[in-house]
Short mmCIF file of N, CA and C in Angstrom, two decimals:
data_model
loop_
_atom_site.label_atom_id
_atom_site.label_comp_id
_atom_site.label_asym_id
_atom_site.label_seq_id
_atom_site.Cartn_x
_atom_site.Cartn_y
_atom_site.Cartn_z
N MET A 1 -1.39 -48.83 65.59
CA MET A 1 -3.15 -49.35 65.60
C MET A 1 -3.97 -47.74 65.45
N ARG A 2 -2.99 -46.93 66.47
CA ARG A 2 -3.52 -45.32 66.86
C ARG A 2 -3.81 -44.30 65.16
N TYR A 3 -2.82 -44.66 64.35
CA TYR A 3 -2.68 -44.04 63.92
C TYR A 3 -3.31 -44.68 62.35
N MET A 4 -3.43 -45.45 62.34
CA MET A 4 -4.55 -46.23 61.83
C MET A 4 -6.21 -45.57 61.93
N GLY A 5 -6.27 -45.99 62.58
CA GLY A 5 -7.63 -45.17 62.84
C GLY A 5 -7.90 -43.26 62.65
N MET A 6 -6.53 -43.12 62.82
CA MET A 6 -6.52 -41.17 62.27
C MET A 6 -6.45 -41.63 60.87
N ILE A 7 -5.66 -42.35 60.07
CA ILE A 7 -5.85 -41.97 58.80
C ILE A 7 -6.79 -42.37 58.47
N THR A 8 -8.15 -43.74 58.35
CA THR A 8 -8.82 -43.73 58.00
C THR A 8 -9.90 -43.04 58.18
N THR A 9 -9.97 -41.80 59.69
CA THR A 9 -10.78 -40.87 59.51
C THR A 9 -10.95 -40.05 58.51
N VAL A 10 -9.32 -38.98 58.29
CA VAL A 10 -9.20 -38.71 57.36
C VAL A 10 -9.60 -38.87 56.18
N ALA A 11 -8.95 -40.00 55.71
CA ALA A 11 -9.35 -40.92 54.08
C ALA A 11 -11.14 -40.27 54.15
N ALA A 12 -11.53 -40.88 55.35
CA ALA A 12 -13.11 -40.99 54.92
C ALA A 12 -13.44 -39.54 54.64
N ALA A 13 -13.23 -38.54 55.25
CA ALA A 13 -13.81 -37.12 55.67
C ALA A 13 -13.46 -36.45 54.15
N LEU A 14 -12.12 -36.86 53.52
CA LEU A 14 -11.84 -36.33 52.19
C LEU A 14 -12.49 -37.02 51.42
N LEU A 15 -12.93 -38.03 51.40
CA LEU A 15 -13.68 -38.84 50.39
C LEU A 15 -15.22 -38.16 50.61
N VAL A 16 -15.57 -37.81 51.54
CA VAL A 16 -17.33 -37.31 51.84
C VAL A 16 -17.28 -35.75 51.39
N SER A 17 -15.88 -35.47 51.65
CA SER A 17 -16.14 -33.68 50.86
C SER A 17 -16.18 -33.53 49.62
N SER A 18 -15.05 -34.58 49.10
CA SER A 18 -15.02 -34.63 47.77
C SER A 18 -16.25 -35.26 47.23
N THR A 19 -17.07 -35.80 47.27
CA THR A 19 -18.87 -36.30 46.95
C THR A 19 -19.06 -35.13 46.90
N VAL A 20 -19.40 -34.49 47.98
CA VAL A 20 -20.30 -33.26 48.03
C VAL A 20 -19.95 -31.90 47.03
N ALA A 21 -18.50 -31.67 46.49
CA ALA A 21 -18.09 -31.32 45.62
C ALA A 21 -18.62 -31.64 43.80
N PHE A 22 -18.77 -33.20 44.51
CA PHE A 22 -18.92 -33.50 42.72
C PHE A 22 -20.83 -33.77 42.57
N ALA A 23 -21.50 -33.39 44.15
CA ALA A 23 -22.92 -33.43 43.80
C ALA A 23 -23.44 -32.56 43.40
N ALA A 24 -22.35 -31.36 43.63
CA ALA A 24 -23.07 -30.07 42.46
C ALA A 24 -23.75 -29.58 41.33
N SER A 25 -24.63 -29.47 41.21
CA SER A 25 -24.78 -29.08 39.52
C SER A 25 -25.13 -27.75 38.99
N ALA A 26 -24.57 -27.49 37.53
CA ALA A 26 -24.06 -26.58 36.84
C ALA A 26 -25.78 -26.15 36.56
N GLU A 27 -26.71 -26.78 36.49
CA GLU A 27 -27.85 -26.84 36.30
C GLU A 27 -28.73 -25.51 37.13
N LYS A 28 -28.69 -26.55 38.63
CA LYS A 28 -29.12 -26.31 39.76
C LYS A 28 -28.76 -24.91 39.76
N GLY A 29 -27.65 -24.91 39.75
CA GLY A 29 -26.54 -23.46 39.95
C GLY A 29 -26.97 -22.25 39.01
N ARG A 30 -27.29 -22.44 37.48
CA ARG A 30 -27.98 -21.77 36.84
C ARG A 30 -29.22 -21.19 37.69
N VAL A 31 -29.64 -21.59 38.61
CA VAL A 31 -31.21 -21.38 39.30
C VAL A 31 -31.12 -20.84 39.80
N ALA A 32 -30.39 -20.88 40.47
CA ALA A 32 -30.22 -20.78 41.95
C ALA A 32 -29.34 -18.61 41.59
N PHE A 33 -28.36 -18.70 40.61
CA PHE A 33 -27.72 -17.56 40.44
C PHE A 33 -28.47 -16.34 39.75
N GLY A 34 -29.81 -17.08 39.32
CA GLY A 34 -30.62 -16.17 39.32
C GLY A 34 -31.62 -16.03 40.21
N LYS A 35 -31.78 -16.52 40.87
CA LYS A 35 -33.02 -16.61 41.96
C LYS A 35 -32.38 -15.61 43.18
N ASN A 36 -31.25 -15.74 43.28
CA ASN A 36 -30.40 -15.06 44.38
C ASN A 36 -29.51 -13.73 43.60
N GLY A 37 -30.58 -13.70 42.52
CA GLY A 37 -29.57 -11.88 41.95
C GLY A 37 -28.44 -11.90 41.31
N CYS A 38 -27.48 -12.68 41.50
CA CYS A 38 -26.49 -12.73 41.44
C CYS A 38 -25.79 -12.47 39.89
N TRP A 39 -27.01 -12.37 38.86
CA TRP A 39 -27.21 -11.85 37.70
C TRP A 39 -27.16 -10.12 37.70
N GLN A 40 -27.74 -10.00 38.51
CA GLN A 40 -28.30 -8.42 38.45
C GLN A 40 -26.76 -7.60 38.35
N CYS A 41 -25.74 -7.87 39.13
CA CYS A 41 -24.19 -7.50 38.88
C CYS A 41 -22.76 -8.39 37.96
N HIS A 42 -23.22 -9.66 38.11
CA HIS A 42 -22.62 -10.48 37.75
C HIS A 42 -22.57 -10.98 35.95
N GLY A 43 -24.30 -9.92 35.39
CA GLY A 43 -24.27 -10.87 34.02
C GLY A 43 -25.46 -12.46 34.54
N TRP A 44 -25.71 -12.88 33.26
CA TRP A 44 -26.29 -13.95 33.39
C TRP A 44 -25.58 -15.05 32.82
N GLU A 45 -24.44 -14.74 32.37
CA GLU A 45 -23.68 -15.78 32.05
C GLU A 45 -22.46 -15.57 33.13
N GLY A 46 -22.38 -15.08 34.43
CA GLY A 46 -21.42 -14.90 34.99
C GLY A 46 -20.14 -13.73 34.17
N GLN A 47 -20.57 -13.18 33.44
CA GLN A 47 -19.55 -12.84 32.08
C GLN A 47 -19.16 -11.51 32.82
N GLY A 48 -19.29 -10.69 34.04
CA GLY A 48 -19.38 -9.49 34.56
C GLY A 48 -20.11 -8.06 33.43
N GLY A 49 -20.19 -7.09 34.87
CA GLY A 49 -20.56 -6.38 34.41
C GLY A 49 -20.10 -4.87 35.22
N ILE A 50 -20.87 -3.46 34.73
CA ILE A 50 -20.76 -2.33 35.69
C ILE A 50 -20.68 -3.13 37.09
N ALA A 51 -21.35 -3.65 38.03
CA ALA A 51 -21.28 -3.36 39.38
C ALA A 51 -20.69 -4.43 39.59
N GLY A 52 -20.24 -5.55 38.85
CA GLY A 52 -19.86 -6.67 39.51
C GLY A 52 -18.83 -7.12 38.87
N PRO A 53 -17.07 -7.69 38.59
CA PRO A 53 -16.33 -8.39 38.24
C PRO A 53 -17.14 -9.96 37.56
N THR A 54 -16.11 -10.43 36.08
CA THR A 54 -16.20 -11.21 36.18
C THR A 54 -16.12 -12.96 37.01
N LEU A 55 -17.11 -13.60 36.49
CA LEU A 55 -17.04 -15.03 37.67
C LEU A 55 -16.92 -16.14 37.01
N ALA A 56 -17.12 -16.04 35.81
CA ALA A 56 -17.24 -17.20 35.09
C ALA A 56 -15.75 -17.62 34.60
N ARG A 57 -15.33 -19.11 34.31
CA ARG A 57 -13.87 -20.35 34.49
C ARG A 57 -13.20 -19.37 35.94
N THR A 58 -13.91 -19.24 36.92
CA THR A 58 -12.93 -18.89 37.69
C THR A 58 -12.26 -19.68 38.40
N LYS A 59 -10.80 -19.57 38.96
CA LYS A 59 -9.87 -20.25 39.18
C LYS A 59 -9.59 -20.69 40.59
N LEU A 60 -10.34 -19.64 41.36
CA LEU A 60 -10.11 -19.13 42.97
C LEU A 60 -11.27 -20.84 43.18
N PRO A 61 -10.65 -21.82 44.12
CA PRO A 61 -11.18 -23.11 44.55
C PRO A 61 -12.56 -22.29 45.83
N LEU A 62 -13.67 -23.58 45.36
CA LEU A 62 -14.71 -23.63 45.99
C LEU A 62 -14.81 -22.43 47.62
N ASP A 63 -13.71 -23.11 48.38
CA ASP A 63 -13.48 -22.18 49.67
C ASP A 63 -13.23 -21.09 49.68
N ALA A 64 -12.13 -20.55 49.04
CA ALA A 64 -12.33 -19.24 48.56
C ALA A 64 -13.57 -18.36 48.36
N VAL A 65 -14.31 -19.11 47.49
CA VAL A 65 -14.94 -18.14 46.87
C VAL A 65 -16.18 -18.00 48.48
N ASP A 66 -16.90 -19.40 48.64
CA ASP A 66 -17.21 -19.54 49.82
C ASP A 66 -16.86 -18.40 51.26
N ALA A 67 -15.71 -18.32 51.04
CA ALA A 67 -15.61 -17.38 52.02
C ALA A 67 -15.08 -16.08 51.74
N PHE A 68 -15.47 -15.38 50.97
CA PHE A 68 -15.49 -14.58 50.30
C PHE A 68 -17.11 -13.80 50.29
N VAL A 69 -18.16 -14.89 49.57
CA VAL A 69 -19.37 -14.58 49.34
C VAL A 69 -20.34 -14.61 50.84
N ARG A 70 -19.44 -15.22 51.68
CA ARG A 70 -20.09 -15.39 53.48
C ARG A 70 -19.56 -14.17 54.07
N ASN A 71 -18.38 -13.72 53.89
CA ASN A 71 -17.57 -12.86 55.10
C ASN A 71 -17.31 -10.99 54.03
N THR A 72 -17.98 -11.20 52.67
CA THR A 72 -17.27 -10.05 51.90
C THR A 72 -17.98 -8.33 52.76
N ASN A 73 -17.13 -7.50 52.52
CA ASN A 73 -17.27 -6.17 53.27
C ASN A 73 -17.54 -4.93 52.47
N GLY A 74 -17.10 -5.48 51.41
CA GLY A 74 -17.88 -4.55 49.87
C GLY A 74 -18.88 -4.39 49.45
N PRO A 75 -19.30 -4.12 48.19
CA PRO A 75 -20.12 -3.51 47.92
C PRO A 75 -21.09 -4.79 47.95
N MET A 76 -20.61 -5.94 47.13
CA MET A 76 -21.18 -6.83 47.52
C MET A 76 -21.98 -7.42 49.22
N PRO A 77 -22.93 -7.41 49.19
CA PRO A 77 -23.25 -7.67 50.80
C PRO A 77 -23.28 -9.45 50.77
N PRO A 78 -22.63 -9.69 52.61
CA PRO A 78 -22.34 -10.71 52.92
C PRO A 78 -23.80 -11.90 52.28
N TYR A 79 -23.60 -13.20 51.95
CA TYR A 79 -25.23 -14.13 51.85
C TYR A 79 -24.57 -14.99 52.73
N SER A 80 -25.24 -15.29 53.86
CA SER A 80 -25.47 -16.05 55.08
C SER A 80 -26.09 -17.21 54.60
N LYS A 81 -25.53 -18.76 55.64
CA LYS A 81 -26.37 -19.38 55.24
C LYS A 81 -27.59 -19.48 55.01
N LYS A 82 -28.13 -18.65 55.94
CA LYS A 82 -29.55 -18.46 56.14
C LYS A 82 -30.11 -18.32 54.53
N VAL A 83 -29.41 -17.40 54.27
CA VAL A 83 -29.57 -16.75 52.67
C VAL A 83 -29.37 -17.81 51.43
N LEU A 84 -28.47 -18.06 51.46
CA LEU A 84 -28.07 -18.98 50.15
C LEU A 84 -27.44 -20.05 51.01
N SER A 85 -27.35 -21.12 50.97
CA SER A 85 -27.37 -22.56 51.64
C SER A 85 -26.01 -23.17 50.74
N ASP A 86 -25.33 -24.22 51.67
CA ASP A 86 -24.01 -24.42 51.26
C ASP A 86 -24.33 -25.28 49.93
N GLU A 87 -25.15 -25.95 49.64
CA GLU A 87 -25.52 -26.69 48.56
C GLU A 87 -25.77 -25.68 47.27
N ASP A 88 -26.71 -24.27 47.23
CA ASP A 88 -26.94 -23.60 46.69
C ASP A 88 -25.80 -22.98 45.72
N LEU A 89 -24.46 -22.53 47.04
CA LEU A 89 -23.35 -22.24 47.13
C LEU A 89 -22.43 -22.73 45.85
N ALA A 90 -22.82 -23.87 45.96
CA ALA A 90 -21.62 -25.26 45.39
C ALA A 90 -21.98 -25.44 43.90
N ASP A 91 -23.70 -25.35 43.66
CA ASP A 91 -24.08 -25.10 42.50
C ASP A 91 -24.06 -23.92 41.80
N ILE A 92 -23.67 -23.04 42.53
CA ILE A 92 -23.90 -21.81 41.65
C ILE A 92 -21.69 -21.79 41.30
N TYR A 93 -21.29 -21.91 41.73
CA TYR A 93 -20.08 -22.27 41.73
C TYR A 93 -20.08 -23.64 40.33
N ALA A 94 -20.32 -24.33 40.73
CA ALA A 94 -20.46 -24.99 39.31
C ALA A 94 -20.84 -24.76 37.66
N PHE A 95 -22.07 -23.84 38.53
CA PHE A 95 -22.68 -23.21 36.91
C PHE A 95 -21.39 -22.28 36.35
N ILE A 96 -20.82 -21.16 36.95
CA ILE A 96 -19.91 -20.33 36.86
C ILE A 96 -18.61 -20.83 36.38
N SER A 97 -17.93 -22.03 37.07
CA SER A 97 -16.71 -22.74 36.68
C SER A 97 -16.98 -23.75 35.24
N ALA A 98 -18.15 -24.14 35.09
CA ALA A 98 -18.56 -24.71 33.68
C ALA A 98 -19.12 -23.51 32.54
N GLN A 99 -18.85 -22.42 32.45
CA GLN A 99 -19.07 -21.83 31.35
C GLN A 99 -17.81 -21.84 30.30
N PRO A 100 -18.13 -21.99 29.74
CA PRO A 100 -17.35 -21.93 28.44
C PRO A 100 -16.48 -20.50 28.38
N ALA A 101 -15.16 -20.63 26.97
CA ALA A 101 -14.25 -19.17 27.42
C ALA A 101 -14.98 -18.66 26.01
N PRO A 102 -15.03 -17.88 25.96
CA PRO A 102 -15.42 -16.86 24.71
C PRO A 102 -14.66 -17.10 23.80
N ALA A 103 -15.98 -17.09 22.39
CA ALA A 103 -15.29 -17.06 21.30
C ALA A 103 -14.12 -16.17 21.19
N ASP A 104 -13.16 -16.49 20.06
CA ASP A 104 -11.86 -15.81 19.22
C ASP A 104 -12.27 -14.75 18.56
N PRO A 105 -12.20 -13.89 18.95
CA PRO A 105 -12.68 -12.39 17.86
C PRO A 105 -12.64 -12.72 16.28
N LYS A 106 -10.76 -13.60 16.43
CA LYS A 106 -10.67 -13.99 14.92
C LYS A 106 -11.39 -15.01 14.18
N THR A 107 -11.99 -15.60 14.84
CA THR A 107 -13.38 -16.90 14.52
C THR A 107 -14.44 -16.17 13.99
N ILE A 108 -14.82 -15.03 14.13
CA ILE A 108 -16.48 -14.23 14.16
C ILE A 108 -16.21 -13.35 12.64
N PRO A 109 -16.68 -14.23 11.97
CA PRO A 109 -16.80 -13.80 10.33
C PRO A 109 -16.64 -12.23 10.35
N LEU A 110 -17.70 -11.72 11.56
CA LEU A 110 -18.47 -10.09 11.13
C LEU A 110 -17.33 -9.29 11.60
N LEU A 111 -16.39 -10.08 12.66
CA LEU A 111 -15.37 -9.31 13.22
C LEU A 111 -13.89 -9.24 12.18
N ALA A 112 -14.00 -10.64 11.31
CA ALA A 112 -12.70 -10.61 10.46
C ALA A 112 -12.29 -9.50 9.31
N ARG A 113 -13.26 -8.39 8.68
CA ARG A 113 -13.40 -7.73 8.48
C ARG A 113 -12.57 -6.53 8.20
#
């Protein structure tokens, strides 16, 4: 019986954590990406730039991105929860994850010449 209580608690925690992940909004993430200055180094669509790497279509899980953003000691400043809320970070993650892949150069008429 005791184990059933533990299993129920773990299942409930997983359900709540997955609900938070599904609640993230790519559109809110676009706004937060601009408001927090992410675009200055990573480009407006997360495509990368001179100062920051490509973020679009990241394969990293949200918890890895969160750990880096909160604790980085490189050229990017760390963003504490006071500066960038967990909700905004999840929305930014949804935004960069939702970016479409670039077009195949072979399908662009001007490049096919």
